[in-house]
CSV table of C-alpha atoms in Angstrom, one decimal:
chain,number,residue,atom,x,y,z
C,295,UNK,CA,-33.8,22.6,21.2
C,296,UNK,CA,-33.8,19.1,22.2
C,297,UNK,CA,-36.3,16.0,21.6
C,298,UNK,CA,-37.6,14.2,25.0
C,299,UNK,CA,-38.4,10.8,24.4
C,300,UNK,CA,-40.4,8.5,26.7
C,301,UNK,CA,-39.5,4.7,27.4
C,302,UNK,CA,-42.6,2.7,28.7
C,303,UNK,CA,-44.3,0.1,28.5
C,304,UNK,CA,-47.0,-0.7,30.6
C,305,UNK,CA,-46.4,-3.7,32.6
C,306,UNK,CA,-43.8,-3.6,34.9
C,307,UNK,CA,-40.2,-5.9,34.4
C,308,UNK,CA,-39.8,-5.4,30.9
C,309,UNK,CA,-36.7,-3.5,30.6
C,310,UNK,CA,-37.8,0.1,30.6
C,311,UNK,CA,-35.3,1.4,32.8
C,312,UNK,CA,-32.6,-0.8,31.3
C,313,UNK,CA,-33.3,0.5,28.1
C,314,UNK,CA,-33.4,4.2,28.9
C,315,UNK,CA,-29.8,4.0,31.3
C,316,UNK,CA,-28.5,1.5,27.6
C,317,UNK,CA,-29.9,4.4,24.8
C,318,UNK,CA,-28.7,7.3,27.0
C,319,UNK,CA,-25.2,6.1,27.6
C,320,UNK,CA,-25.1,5.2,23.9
C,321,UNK,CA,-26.6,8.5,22.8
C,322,UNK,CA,-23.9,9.7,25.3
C,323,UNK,CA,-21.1,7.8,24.2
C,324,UNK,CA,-22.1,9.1,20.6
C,325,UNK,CA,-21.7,12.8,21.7
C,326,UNK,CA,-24.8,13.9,22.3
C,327,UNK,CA,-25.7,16.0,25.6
C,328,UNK,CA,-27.8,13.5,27.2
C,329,UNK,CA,-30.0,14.1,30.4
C,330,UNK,CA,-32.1,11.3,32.2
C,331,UNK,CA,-35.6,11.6,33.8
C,332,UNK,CA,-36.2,8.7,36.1
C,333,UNK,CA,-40.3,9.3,36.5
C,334,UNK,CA,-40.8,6.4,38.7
C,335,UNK,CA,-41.4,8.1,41.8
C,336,UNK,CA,-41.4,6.2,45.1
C,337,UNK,CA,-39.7,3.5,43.7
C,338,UNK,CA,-36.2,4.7,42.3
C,339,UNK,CA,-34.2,2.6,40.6
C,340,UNK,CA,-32.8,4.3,37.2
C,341,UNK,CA,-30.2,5.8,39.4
C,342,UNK,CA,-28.2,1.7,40.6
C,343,UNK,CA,-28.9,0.6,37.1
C,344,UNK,CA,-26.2,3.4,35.8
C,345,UNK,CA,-24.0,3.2,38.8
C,346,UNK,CA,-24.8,6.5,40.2
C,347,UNK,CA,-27.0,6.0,43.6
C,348,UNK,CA,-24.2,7.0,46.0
C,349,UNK,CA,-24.0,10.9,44.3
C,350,UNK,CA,-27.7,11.8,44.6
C,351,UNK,CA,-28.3,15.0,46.8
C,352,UNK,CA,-31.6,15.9,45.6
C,353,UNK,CA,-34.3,14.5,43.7
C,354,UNK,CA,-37.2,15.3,40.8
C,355,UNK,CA,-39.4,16.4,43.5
C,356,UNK,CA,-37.1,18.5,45.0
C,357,UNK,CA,-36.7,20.5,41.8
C,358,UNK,CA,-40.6,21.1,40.7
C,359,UNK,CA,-41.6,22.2,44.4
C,360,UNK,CA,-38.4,24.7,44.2
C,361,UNK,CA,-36.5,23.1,47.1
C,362,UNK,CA,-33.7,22.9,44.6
C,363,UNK,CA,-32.1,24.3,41.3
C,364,UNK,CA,-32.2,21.5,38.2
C,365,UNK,CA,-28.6,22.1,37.4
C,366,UNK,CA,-28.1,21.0,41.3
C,367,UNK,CA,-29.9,18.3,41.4
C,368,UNK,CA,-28.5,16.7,38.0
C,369,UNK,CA,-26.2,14.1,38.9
C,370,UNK,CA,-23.2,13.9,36.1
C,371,UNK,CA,-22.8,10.3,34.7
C,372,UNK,CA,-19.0,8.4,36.2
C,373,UNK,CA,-18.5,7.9,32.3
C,374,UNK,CA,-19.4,11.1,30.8
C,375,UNK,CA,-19.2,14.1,30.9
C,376,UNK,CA,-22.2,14.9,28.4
C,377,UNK,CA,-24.7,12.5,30.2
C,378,UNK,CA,-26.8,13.5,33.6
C,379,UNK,CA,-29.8,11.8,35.4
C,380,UNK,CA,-32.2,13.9,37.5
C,381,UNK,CA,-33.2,10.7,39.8
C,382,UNK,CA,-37.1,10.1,41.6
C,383,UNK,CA,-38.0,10.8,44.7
C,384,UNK,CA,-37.6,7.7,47.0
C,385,UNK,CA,-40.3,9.1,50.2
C,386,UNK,CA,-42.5,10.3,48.1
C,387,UNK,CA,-45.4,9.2,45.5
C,388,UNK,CA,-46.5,9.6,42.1
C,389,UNK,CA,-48.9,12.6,43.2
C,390,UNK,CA,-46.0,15.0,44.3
C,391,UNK,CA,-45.6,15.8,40.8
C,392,UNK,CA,-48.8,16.8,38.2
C,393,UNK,CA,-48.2,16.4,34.2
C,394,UNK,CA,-48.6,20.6,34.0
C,395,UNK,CA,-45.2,20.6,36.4
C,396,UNK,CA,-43.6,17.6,34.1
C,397,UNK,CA,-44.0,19.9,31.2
C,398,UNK,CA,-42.5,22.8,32.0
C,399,UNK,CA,-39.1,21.2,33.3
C,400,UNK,CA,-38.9,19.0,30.5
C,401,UNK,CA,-39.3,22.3,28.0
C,402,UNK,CA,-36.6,24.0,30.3
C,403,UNK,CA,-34.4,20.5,30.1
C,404,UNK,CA,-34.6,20.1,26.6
C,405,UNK,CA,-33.1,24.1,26.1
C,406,UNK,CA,-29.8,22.5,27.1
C,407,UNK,CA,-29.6,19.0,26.4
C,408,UNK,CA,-30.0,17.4,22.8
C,409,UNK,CA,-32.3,14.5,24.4
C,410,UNK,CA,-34.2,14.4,27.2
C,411,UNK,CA,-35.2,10.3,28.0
C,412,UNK,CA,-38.1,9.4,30.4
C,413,UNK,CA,-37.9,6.5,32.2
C,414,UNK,CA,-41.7,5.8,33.2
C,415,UNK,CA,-43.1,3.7,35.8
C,416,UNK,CA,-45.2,0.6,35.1
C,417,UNK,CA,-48.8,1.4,35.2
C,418,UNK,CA,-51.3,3.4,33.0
C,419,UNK,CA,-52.0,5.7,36.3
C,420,UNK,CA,-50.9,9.2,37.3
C,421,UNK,CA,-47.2,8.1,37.2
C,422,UNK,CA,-47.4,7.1,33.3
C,423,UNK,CA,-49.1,10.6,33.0
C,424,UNK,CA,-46.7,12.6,34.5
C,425,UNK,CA,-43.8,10.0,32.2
C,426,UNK,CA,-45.4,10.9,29.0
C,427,UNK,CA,-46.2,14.5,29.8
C,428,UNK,CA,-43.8,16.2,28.4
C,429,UNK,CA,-42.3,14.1,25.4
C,430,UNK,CA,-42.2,14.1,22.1
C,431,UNK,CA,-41.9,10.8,21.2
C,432,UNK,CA,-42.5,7.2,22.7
C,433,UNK,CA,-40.8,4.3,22.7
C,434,UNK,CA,-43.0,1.0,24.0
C,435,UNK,CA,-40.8,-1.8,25.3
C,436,UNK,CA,-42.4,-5.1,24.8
C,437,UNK,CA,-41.1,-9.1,25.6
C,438,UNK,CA,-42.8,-11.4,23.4
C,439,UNK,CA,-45.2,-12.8,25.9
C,440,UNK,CA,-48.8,-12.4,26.0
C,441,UNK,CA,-48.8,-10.4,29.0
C,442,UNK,CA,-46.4,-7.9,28.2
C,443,UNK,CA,-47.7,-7.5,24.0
C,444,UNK,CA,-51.3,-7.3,25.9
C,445,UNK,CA,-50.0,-3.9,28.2
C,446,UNK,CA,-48.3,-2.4,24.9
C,447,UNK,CA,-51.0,-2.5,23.2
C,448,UNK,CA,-53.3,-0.5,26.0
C,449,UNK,CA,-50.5,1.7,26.4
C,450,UNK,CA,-50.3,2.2,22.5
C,451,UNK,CA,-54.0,2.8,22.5
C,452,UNK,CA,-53.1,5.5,25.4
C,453,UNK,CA,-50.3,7.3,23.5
C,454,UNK,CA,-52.5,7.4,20.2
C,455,UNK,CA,-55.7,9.0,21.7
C,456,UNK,CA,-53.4,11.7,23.1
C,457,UNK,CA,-51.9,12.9,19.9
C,458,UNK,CA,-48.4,11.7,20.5
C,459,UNK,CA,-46.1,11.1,17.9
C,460,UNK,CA,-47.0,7.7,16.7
C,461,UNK,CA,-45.2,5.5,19.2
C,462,UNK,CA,-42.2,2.9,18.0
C,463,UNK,CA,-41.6,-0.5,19.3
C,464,UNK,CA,-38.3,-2.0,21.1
C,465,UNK,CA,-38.8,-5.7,21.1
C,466,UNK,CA,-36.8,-7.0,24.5
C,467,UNK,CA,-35.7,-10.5,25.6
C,468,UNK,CA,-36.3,-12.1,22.5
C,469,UNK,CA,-34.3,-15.8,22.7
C,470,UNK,CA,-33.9,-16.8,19.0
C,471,UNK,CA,-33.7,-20.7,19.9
C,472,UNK,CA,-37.4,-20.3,21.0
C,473,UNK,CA,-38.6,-18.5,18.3
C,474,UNK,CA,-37.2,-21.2,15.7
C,475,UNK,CA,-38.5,-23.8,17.5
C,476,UNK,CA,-42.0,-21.8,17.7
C,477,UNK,CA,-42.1,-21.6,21.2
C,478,UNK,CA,-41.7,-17.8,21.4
C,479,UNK,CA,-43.6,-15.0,19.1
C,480,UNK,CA,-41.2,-13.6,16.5
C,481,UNK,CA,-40.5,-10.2,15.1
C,482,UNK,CA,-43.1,-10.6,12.8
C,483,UNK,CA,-45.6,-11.7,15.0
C,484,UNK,CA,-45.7,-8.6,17.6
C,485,UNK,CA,-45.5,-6.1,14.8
C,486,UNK,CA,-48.7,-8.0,13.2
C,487,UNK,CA,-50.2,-8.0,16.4
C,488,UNK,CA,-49.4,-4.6,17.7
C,489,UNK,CA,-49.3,-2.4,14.5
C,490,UNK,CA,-46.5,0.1,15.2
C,491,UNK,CA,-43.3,0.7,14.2
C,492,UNK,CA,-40.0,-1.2,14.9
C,493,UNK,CA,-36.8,1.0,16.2
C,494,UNK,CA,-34.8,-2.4,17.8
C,495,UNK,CA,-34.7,-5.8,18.7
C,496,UNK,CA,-32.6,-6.7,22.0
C,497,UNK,CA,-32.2,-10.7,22.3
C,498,UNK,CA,-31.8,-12.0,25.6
C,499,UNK,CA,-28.7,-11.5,26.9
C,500,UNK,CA,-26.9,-12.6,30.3
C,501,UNK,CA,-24.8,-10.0,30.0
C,502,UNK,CA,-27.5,-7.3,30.9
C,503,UNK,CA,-27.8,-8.9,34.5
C,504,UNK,CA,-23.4,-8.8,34.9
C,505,UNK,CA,-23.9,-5.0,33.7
C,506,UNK,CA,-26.8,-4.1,36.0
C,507,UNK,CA,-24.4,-5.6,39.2
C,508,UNK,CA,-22.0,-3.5,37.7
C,509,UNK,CA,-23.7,-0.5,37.2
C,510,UNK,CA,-22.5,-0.2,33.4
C,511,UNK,CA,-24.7,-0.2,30.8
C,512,UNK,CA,-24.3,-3.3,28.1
C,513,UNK,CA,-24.1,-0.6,25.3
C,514,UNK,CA,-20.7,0.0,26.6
C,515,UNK,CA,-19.8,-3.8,26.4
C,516,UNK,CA,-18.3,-4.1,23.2
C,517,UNK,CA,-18.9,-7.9,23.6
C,518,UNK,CA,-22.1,-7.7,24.5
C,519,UNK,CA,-25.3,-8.7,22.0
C,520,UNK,CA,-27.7,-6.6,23.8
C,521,UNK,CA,-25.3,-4.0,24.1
C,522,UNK,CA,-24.8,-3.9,20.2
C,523,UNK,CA,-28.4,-4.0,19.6
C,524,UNK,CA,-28.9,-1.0,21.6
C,525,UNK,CA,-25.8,0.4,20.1
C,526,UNK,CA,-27.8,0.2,16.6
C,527,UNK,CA,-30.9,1.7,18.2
C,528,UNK,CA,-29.0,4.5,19.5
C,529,UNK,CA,-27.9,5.3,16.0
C,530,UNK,CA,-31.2,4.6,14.4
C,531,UNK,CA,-32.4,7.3,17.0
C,532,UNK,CA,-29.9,9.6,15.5
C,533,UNK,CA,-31.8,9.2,12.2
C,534,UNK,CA,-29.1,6.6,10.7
C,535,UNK,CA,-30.3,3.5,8.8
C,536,UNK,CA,-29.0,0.1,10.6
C,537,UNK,CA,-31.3,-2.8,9.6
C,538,UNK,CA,-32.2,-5.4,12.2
C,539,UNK,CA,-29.9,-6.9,13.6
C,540,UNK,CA,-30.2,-11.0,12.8
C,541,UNK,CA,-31.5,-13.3,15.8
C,542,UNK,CA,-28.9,-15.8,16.7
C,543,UNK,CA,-29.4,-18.9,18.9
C,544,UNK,CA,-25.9,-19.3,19.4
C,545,UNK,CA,-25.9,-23.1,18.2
C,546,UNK,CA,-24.4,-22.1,14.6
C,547,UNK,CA,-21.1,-23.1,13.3
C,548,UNK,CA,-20.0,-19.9,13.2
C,549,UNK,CA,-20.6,-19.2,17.0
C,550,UNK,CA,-19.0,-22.6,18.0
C,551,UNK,CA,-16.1,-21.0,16.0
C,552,UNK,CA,-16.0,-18.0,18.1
C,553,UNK,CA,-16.4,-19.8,21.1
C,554,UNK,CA,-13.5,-22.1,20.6
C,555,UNK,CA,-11.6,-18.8,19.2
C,556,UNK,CA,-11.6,-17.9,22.5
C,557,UNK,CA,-14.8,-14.6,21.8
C,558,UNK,CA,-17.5,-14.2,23.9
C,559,UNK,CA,-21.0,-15.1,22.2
Z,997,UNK,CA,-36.7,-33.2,18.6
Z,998,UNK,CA,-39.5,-35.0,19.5
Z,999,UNK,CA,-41.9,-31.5,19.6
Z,1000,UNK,CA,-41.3,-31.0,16.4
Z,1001,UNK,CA,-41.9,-34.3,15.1
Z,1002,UNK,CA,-45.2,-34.1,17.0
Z,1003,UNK,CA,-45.9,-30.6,15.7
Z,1004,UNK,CA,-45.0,-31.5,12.2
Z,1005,UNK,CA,-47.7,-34.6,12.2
Z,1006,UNK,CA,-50.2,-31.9,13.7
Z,1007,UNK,CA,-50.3,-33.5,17.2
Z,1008,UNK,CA,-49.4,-29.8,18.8
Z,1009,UNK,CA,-50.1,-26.5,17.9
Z,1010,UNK,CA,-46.7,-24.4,17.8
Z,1011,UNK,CA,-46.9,-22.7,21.3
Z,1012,UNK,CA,-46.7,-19.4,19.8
Z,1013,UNK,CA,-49.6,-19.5,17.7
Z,1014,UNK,CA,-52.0,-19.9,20.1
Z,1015,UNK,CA,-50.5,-17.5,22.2
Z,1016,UNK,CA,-51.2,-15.0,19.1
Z,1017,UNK,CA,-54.5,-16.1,18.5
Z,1018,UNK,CA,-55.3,-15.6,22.5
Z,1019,UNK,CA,-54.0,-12.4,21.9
Z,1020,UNK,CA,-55.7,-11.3,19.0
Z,1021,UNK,CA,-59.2,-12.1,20.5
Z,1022,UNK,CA,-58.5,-10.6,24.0
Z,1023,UNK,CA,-57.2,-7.3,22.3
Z,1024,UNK,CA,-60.3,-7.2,20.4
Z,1025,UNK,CA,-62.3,-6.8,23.8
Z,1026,UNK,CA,-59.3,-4.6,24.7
Z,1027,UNK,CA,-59.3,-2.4,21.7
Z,1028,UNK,CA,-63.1,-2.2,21.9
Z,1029,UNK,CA,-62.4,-0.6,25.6
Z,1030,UNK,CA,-66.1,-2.6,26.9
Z,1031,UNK,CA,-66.2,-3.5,30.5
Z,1032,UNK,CA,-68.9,-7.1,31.0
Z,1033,UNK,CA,-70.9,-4.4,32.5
Z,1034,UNK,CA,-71.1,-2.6,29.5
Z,1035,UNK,CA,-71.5,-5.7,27.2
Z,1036,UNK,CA,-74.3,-6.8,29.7
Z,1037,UNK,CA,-76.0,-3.8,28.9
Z,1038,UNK,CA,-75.9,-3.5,25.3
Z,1039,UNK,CA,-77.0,-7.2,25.2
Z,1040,UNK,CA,-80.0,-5.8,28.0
Z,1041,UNK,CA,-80.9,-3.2,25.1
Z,1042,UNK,CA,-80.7,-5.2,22.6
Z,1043,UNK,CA,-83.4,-7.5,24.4
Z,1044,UNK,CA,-85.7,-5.1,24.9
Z,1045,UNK,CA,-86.1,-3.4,21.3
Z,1046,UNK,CA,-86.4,-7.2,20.1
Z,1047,UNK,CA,-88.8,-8.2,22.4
Z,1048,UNK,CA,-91.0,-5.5,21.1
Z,1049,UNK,CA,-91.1,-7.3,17.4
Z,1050,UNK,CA,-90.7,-11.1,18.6
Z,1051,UNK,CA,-90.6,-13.3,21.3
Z,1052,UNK,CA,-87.4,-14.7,22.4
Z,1053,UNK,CA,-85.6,-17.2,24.1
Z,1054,UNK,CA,-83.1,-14.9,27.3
Z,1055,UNK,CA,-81.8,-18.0,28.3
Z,1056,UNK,CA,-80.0,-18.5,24.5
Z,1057,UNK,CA,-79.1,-15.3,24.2
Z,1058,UNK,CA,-75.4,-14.5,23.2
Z,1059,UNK,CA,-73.7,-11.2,22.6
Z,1060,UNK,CA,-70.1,-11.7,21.5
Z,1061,UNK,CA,-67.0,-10.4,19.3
Z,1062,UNK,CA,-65.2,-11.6,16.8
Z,1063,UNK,CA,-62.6,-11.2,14.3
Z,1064,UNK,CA,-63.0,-11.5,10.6
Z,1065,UNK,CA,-59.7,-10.9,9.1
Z,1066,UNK,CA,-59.0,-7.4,10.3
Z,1067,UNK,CA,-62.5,-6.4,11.1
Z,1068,UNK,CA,-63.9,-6.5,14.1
Z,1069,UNK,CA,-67.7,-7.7,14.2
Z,1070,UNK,CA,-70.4,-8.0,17.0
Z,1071,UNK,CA,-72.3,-11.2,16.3
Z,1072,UNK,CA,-75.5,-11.9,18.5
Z,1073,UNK,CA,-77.2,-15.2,18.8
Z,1074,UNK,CA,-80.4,-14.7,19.7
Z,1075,UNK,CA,-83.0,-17.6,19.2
Z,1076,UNK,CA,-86.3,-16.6,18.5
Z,1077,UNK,CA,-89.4,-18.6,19.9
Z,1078,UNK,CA,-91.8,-16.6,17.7
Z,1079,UNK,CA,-93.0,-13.4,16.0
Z,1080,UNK,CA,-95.4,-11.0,17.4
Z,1081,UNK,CA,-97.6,-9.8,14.2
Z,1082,UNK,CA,-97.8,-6.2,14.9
Z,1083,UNK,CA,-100.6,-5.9,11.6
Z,1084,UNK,CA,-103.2,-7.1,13.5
């Protein structure tokens, strides 16, 4: 029996669906059978960030009406073989599915995959209801602006009054050159402010945007800081103890090293 | 270089401290799910059940939140003109 985990997050351009395509290619990379939910309906998007847009025959919506069979619809990742997304619906809306329906293909998903991720749409509406429906867990992504700490916390307050397993935090697009000069909130700070648990940080990382043209997710970049951060979330999913990873601004003598070595940074 | 020189004689708040103390006092509203319109009536009610034991000044009258360390507290300013003596 498997664990479905939701990824949201409240307001919209956070990194929800980059996370969810990053941790399920990691999860996938690590073995696990990994399927992947994209619950924004209407407005699809799960299915370019992993590369996978030109294989979809049928859609989420298409499986709960009973148009077509979940194993048909699951598109199997280019990468591997353990990893499948079930993408959205692109003509439809967030009322073609109800939370009742969300439920009962997540239970019958999770009989044959070890994780089931959600990637929920922006919003605290029908579409964030159907998202967190059927999981487990949570996982609220968060940038440290006011904004963005201001729609976790509503959506934290949501998760806790319905019972779900006390949500955990993924801090995204944190530059450390800001935060030293106090110009951006720090670790510290949004755990203060928003109470919850910590499962990652993810600094700011060019390298997300060259992935998502790609259509490969940084957690396969070896090079790639925001693809080892969410390397070590993937195994702190997996119940492993990996501390924080340390903020770097880039501007240290060791990096300048690297640099002139000739590494990526 | 020069921010922090200007930050470090207390010219400038750090830019991230005030965006956690706007934080902090807009998640109090937040957190304490009121609409106004549901502020406005509490402070309505409040007026009334007042009015009964004093007389006072609408005009002055504030109903606000505000945070104490971790504790959230309602604090109403209400200035009285004078009290009704109900023994009579």
């Amino acid at each position: 029996m498997g664990e479905a985990i939701v990824i949201t997050s409240g307001k919209g351009g956070v990194g929800k669906t980059t996370t969810t395509a990053n941790l399920g290619a990691g999860l996938a990379q690590a073995g696990e059978r990994v399927a992947l939910i994209d619950a924004d309906i209407g407005l699809r998007n799960l299915d370019v960030v992993m590369g996978l847009e030109n294989r979809i025959v049928y859609d989420l919506v298409d499986v709960v009406e009973g148009f077509a069979k979940l194993k048909h619809a699951l598109i199997k990742d280019k990468r591997f073989e353990n990893l499948y997304l079930l993408p959205a619906a692109q003509t439809r809306d967030k009322t073609a599915v109800s939370p009742e329906q969300m439920r009962d293909l997540i239970a019958q998903m999770k009989e044959d995959f070890d994780y089931v991720l959600i990637d929920s749409p922006a919003g605290i509406e029908q579409g964030f209801k159907n998202a967190v429906a059927g999981a487990d867990k949570a996982l609220v992504v968060a940038t440290p602006e006011v904004s963005s700490v201001r729609d976790a916390d509503r959506i934290i307050g949501l998760l806790e009054a319905q019972e779900k397993h006390k949500p955990s935090l993924i801090i995204n697009r944190i530059r450390a050159s800001m935060v030293k000069k106090g110009d951006m909130m720090d670790i510290d700070d949004m755990i203060e402010i928003l109470a919850i648990e910590l499962l990652g940080v993810v600094p700011d990382d060019e390298s997300i945007v060259v992935s998502t043209n790609r259509g490969e997710p940084a957690v396969l970049n070896s090079q790639s800081r925001a693809g080892e951060a969410y390397r070590n979330i993937t195994r702190r999913l997996r119940g492993e103890n990996v501390p924080i990873m340390k903020l770097d601004d880039g501007t240290g003598l060791f990096n300048k090293l690297r640099k002139m070595m000739g590494f990526k940074v | 270089m020069f921010d922090l020189i200007a930050r470090v004689f207390g010219r400038e708040d750090a830019s991230k401290d005030v965006a956690k103390e706007r934080l902090r006092l807009v998640l109090v509203h937040d957190r304490a799910s009121l609409s106004p319109q549901t502020l406005e009536n509490l402070k309505n009610d409040l007026l009334k059940v007042i009015s009964e034991y004093m007389d006072i000044d609408d005009q002055g009258f504030r109903v606000d939140f505000s945070r104490h360390d971790d504790a959230m507290a309602l604090v109403a300013n209400i200035p009285i003109r004078k009290v009704k003596n109900h023994s009579l």
